[in-house]
Short mmCIF file of C-alpha atoms in Angstrom, two decimals:
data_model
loop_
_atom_site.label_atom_id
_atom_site.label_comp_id
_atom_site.label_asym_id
_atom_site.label_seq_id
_atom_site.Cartn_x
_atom_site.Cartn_y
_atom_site.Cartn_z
CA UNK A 1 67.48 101.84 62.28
CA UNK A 2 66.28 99.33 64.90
CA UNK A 3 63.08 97.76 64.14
CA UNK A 4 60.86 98.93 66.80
CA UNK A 5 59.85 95.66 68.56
CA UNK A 6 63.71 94.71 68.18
CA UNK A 7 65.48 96.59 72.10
CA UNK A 8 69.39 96.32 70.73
CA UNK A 9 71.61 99.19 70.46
CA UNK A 10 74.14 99.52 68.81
CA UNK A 11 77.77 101.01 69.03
CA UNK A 12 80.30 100.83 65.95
CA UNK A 13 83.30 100.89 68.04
CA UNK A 14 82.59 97.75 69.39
CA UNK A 15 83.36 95.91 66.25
CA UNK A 16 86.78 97.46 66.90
CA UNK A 17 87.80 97.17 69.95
CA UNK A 18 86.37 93.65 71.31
CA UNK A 19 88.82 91.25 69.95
CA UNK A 20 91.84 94.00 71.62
CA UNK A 21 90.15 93.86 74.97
CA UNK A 22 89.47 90.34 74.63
CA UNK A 23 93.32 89.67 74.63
CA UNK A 24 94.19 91.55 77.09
CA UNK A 25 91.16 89.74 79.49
CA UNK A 26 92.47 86.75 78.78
CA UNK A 27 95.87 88.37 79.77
CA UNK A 28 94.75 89.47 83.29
CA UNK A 29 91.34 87.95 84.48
CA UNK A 30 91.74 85.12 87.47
CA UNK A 31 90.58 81.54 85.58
CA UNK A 32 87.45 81.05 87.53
CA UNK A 33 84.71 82.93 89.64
CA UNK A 34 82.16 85.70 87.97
CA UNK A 35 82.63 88.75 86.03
CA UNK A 36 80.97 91.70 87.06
CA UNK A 37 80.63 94.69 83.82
CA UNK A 38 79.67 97.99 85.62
CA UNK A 39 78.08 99.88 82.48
CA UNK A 40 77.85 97.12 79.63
CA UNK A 41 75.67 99.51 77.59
CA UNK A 42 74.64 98.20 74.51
CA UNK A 43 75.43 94.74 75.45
CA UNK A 44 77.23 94.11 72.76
CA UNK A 45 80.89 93.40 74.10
CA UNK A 46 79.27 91.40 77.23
CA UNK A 47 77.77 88.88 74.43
CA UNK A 48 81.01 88.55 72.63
CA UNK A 49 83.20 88.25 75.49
CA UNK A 50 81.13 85.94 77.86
CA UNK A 51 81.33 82.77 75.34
CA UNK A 52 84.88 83.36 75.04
CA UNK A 53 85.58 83.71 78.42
CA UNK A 54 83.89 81.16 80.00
CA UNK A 55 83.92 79.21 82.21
CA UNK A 56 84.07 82.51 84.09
CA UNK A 57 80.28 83.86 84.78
CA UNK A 58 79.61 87.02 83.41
CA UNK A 59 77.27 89.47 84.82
CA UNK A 60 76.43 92.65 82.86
CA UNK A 61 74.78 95.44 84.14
CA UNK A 62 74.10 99.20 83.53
CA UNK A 63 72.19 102.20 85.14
CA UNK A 64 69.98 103.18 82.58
CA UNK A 65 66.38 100.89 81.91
CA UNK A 66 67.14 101.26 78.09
CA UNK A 67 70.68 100.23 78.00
CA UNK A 68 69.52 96.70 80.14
CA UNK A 69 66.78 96.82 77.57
CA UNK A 70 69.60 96.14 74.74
CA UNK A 71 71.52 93.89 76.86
CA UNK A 72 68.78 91.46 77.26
CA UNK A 73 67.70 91.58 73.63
CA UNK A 74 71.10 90.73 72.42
CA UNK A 75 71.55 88.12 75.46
CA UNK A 76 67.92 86.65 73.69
CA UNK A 77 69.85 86.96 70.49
CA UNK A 78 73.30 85.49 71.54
CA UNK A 79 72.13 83.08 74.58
CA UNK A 80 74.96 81.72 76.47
CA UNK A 81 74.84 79.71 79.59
CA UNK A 82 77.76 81.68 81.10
CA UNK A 83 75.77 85.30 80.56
CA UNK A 84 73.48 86.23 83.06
CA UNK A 85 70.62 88.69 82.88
CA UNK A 86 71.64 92.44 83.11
CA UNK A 87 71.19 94.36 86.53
CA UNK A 88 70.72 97.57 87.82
CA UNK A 89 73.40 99.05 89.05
CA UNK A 90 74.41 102.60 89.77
CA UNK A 91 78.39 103.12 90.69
CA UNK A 92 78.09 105.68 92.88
CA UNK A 93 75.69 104.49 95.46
CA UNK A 94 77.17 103.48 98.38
CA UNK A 95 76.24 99.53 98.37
CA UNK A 96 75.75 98.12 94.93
CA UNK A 97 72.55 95.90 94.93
CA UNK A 98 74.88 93.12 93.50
CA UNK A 99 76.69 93.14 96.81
CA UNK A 100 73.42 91.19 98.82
CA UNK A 101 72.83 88.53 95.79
CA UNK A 102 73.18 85.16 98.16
CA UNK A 103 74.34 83.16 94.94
CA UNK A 104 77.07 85.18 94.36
CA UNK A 105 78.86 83.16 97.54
CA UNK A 106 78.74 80.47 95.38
CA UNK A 107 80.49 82.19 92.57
CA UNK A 108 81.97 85.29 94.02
CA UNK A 109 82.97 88.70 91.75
CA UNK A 110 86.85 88.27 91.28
CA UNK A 111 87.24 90.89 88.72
CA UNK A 112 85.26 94.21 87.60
CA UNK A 113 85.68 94.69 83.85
CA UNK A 114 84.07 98.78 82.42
CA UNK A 115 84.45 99.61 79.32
CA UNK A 116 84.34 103.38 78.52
CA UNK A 117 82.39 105.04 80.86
CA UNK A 118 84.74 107.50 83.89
CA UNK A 119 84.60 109.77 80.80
CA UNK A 120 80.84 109.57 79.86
CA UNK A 121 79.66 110.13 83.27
CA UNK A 122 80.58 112.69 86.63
CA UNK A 123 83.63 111.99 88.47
CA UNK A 124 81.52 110.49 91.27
CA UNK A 125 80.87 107.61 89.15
CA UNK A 126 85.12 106.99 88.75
CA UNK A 127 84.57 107.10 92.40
CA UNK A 128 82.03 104.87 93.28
CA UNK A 129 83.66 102.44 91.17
CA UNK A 130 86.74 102.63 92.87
CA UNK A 131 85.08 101.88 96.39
CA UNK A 132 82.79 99.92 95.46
CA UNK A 133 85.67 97.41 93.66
CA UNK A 134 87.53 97.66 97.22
CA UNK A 135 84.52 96.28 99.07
CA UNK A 136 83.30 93.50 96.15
CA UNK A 137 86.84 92.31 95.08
CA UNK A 138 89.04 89.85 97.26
CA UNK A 139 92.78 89.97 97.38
CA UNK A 140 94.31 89.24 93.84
CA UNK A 141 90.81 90.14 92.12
CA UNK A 142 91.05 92.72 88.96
CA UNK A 143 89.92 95.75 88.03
CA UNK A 144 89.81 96.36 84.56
CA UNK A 145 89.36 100.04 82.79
CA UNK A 146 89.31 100.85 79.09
CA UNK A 147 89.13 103.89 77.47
CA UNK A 148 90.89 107.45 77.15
CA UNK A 149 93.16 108.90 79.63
CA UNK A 150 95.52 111.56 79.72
CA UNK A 151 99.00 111.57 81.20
CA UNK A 152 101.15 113.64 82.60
CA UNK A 153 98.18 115.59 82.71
CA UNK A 154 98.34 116.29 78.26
CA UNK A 155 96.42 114.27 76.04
CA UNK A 156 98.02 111.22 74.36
CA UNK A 157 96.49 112.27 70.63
CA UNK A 158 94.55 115.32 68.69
CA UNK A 159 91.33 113.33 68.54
CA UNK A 160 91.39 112.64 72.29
CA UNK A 161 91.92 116.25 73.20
CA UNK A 162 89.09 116.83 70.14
CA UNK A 163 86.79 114.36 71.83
CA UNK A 164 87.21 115.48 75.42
CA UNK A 165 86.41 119.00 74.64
CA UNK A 166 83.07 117.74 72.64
CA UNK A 167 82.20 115.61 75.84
CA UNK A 168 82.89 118.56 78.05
CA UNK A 169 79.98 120.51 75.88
CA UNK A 170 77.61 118.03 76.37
CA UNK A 171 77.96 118.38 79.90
CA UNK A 172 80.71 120.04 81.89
CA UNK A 173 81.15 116.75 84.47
CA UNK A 174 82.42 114.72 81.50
CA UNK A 175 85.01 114.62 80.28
CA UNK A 176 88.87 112.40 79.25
CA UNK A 177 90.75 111.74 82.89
CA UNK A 178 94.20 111.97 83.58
CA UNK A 179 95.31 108.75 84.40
CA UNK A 180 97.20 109.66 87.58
CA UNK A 181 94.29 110.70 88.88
CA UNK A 182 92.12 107.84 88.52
CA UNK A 183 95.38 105.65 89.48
CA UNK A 184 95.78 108.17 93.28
CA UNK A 185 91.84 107.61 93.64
CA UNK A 186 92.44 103.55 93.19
CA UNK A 187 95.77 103.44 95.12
CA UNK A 188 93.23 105.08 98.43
CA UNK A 189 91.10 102.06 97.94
CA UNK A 190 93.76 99.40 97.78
CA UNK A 191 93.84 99.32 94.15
CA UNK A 192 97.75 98.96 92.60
CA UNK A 193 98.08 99.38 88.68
CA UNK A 194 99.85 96.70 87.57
CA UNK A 195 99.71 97.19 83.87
CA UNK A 196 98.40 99.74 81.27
CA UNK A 197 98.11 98.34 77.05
CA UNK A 198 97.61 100.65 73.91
CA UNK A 199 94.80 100.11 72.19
CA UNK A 200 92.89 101.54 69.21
CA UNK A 201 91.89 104.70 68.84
CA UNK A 202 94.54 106.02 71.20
CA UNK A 203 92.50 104.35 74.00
CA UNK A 204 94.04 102.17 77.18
CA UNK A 205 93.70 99.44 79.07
CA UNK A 206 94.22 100.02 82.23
CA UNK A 207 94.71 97.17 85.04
CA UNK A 208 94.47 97.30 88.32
CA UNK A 209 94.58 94.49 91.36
CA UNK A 210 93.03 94.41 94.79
CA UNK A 211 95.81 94.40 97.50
CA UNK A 212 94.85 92.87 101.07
CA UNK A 213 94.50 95.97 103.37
CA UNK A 214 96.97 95.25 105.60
CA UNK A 215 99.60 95.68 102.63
CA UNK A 216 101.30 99.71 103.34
CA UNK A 217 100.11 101.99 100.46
CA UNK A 218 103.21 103.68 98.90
#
């Protein structure tokens, strides 16, 4: 248990899946320009991969007050000069409040890094993420996903089809995505997958790049 004056949350699968994800960030990310983390949650992975992945800026941000509670107490914990404060940030609104920051011309989003949430959270939020990477990311910038998927429409392992159906009970718009799905929403939005990684736990990374819009979607 937390102490109660101390805001960090904590999740254990962190501890196993950061130094994965880092690899494969250091893989795909463009050398320079800011981060943008739609649904950091805890905070936890945003204060371990922001050091490392400097000098990109890293900006982490979350929907709910609590979770950007946690992020700030372990950004007070962990303070790097590369980590900015956490923001609000909703993925399916329409504009993201992120989108009208003036400093960000300075250091403009090249990449949109979210870490298991299209299966915690309605399809709308897959979405909104989707759209609102087309309008935030410039030609070349990345998109990267991690979590469960299906393909071919099956699950890839028991304990993901296990999982799915225990996310589906806590509330019927959850729930594991097939991965051609999310791939046919992110092609609309000029969004190619260029690259999909195993991972632990039967989870993926998924990657996906901004194409200029006057590239012909297949």
């Amino acid at each position: 248990m937390n102490d109660s004056s101390d805001a960090r949350q904590y999740a254990s699968a962190t501890q196993r899946n950061r130094e994965p994800i880092l690899e494969v960030l250091l893989q795909v990310l463009p050398p320079v320009g800011t981060v943008l983390e739609v649904s950091s949650g805890t905070g936890e992975h945003a204060v371990f991969l922001a050091p490392r992945l400097a000098p990109r800026q890293w900006i982490p941000s979350d929907f709910s007050p609590l979770a950007r509670a946690s992020i700030a107490a372990w950004r007070e914990q962990y303070p790097t000069e590369n980590l900015h404060p956490p923001i609000a940030l909703d993925a399916r609104e329409p504009v993201w409040l992120v989108e009208q920051d003036a400093t960000l011309q300075r250091h403009p989003i090249v990449a949109i890094v979210n870490i298991n949430m299209i299966h915690i959270a309605p399809w709308s939020a897959c979405l909104g993420l989707m759209a609102g990477a087309k309008r935030i990311l410039p030609p070349g910038g990345i998109l990267y996903l991690y979590g469960p998927f299906k393909q071919g429409g099956q699950h890839t392992a028991p304990s993901n089809a296990v999982f799915d159906e225990s996310l589906q009970l806590q509330n019927p718009e959850w729930g594991v995505r097939d991965l051609e799905e999310v791939e046919a929403v992110a092609q609309a939005q000029h969004l190619c997958l260029i690259n999909t990684y195993a991972m632990p736990a039967n989870n993926l990374s998924v990657v996906f790049r901004r194409e200029s819009d006057s590239v012909p979607l297949s």
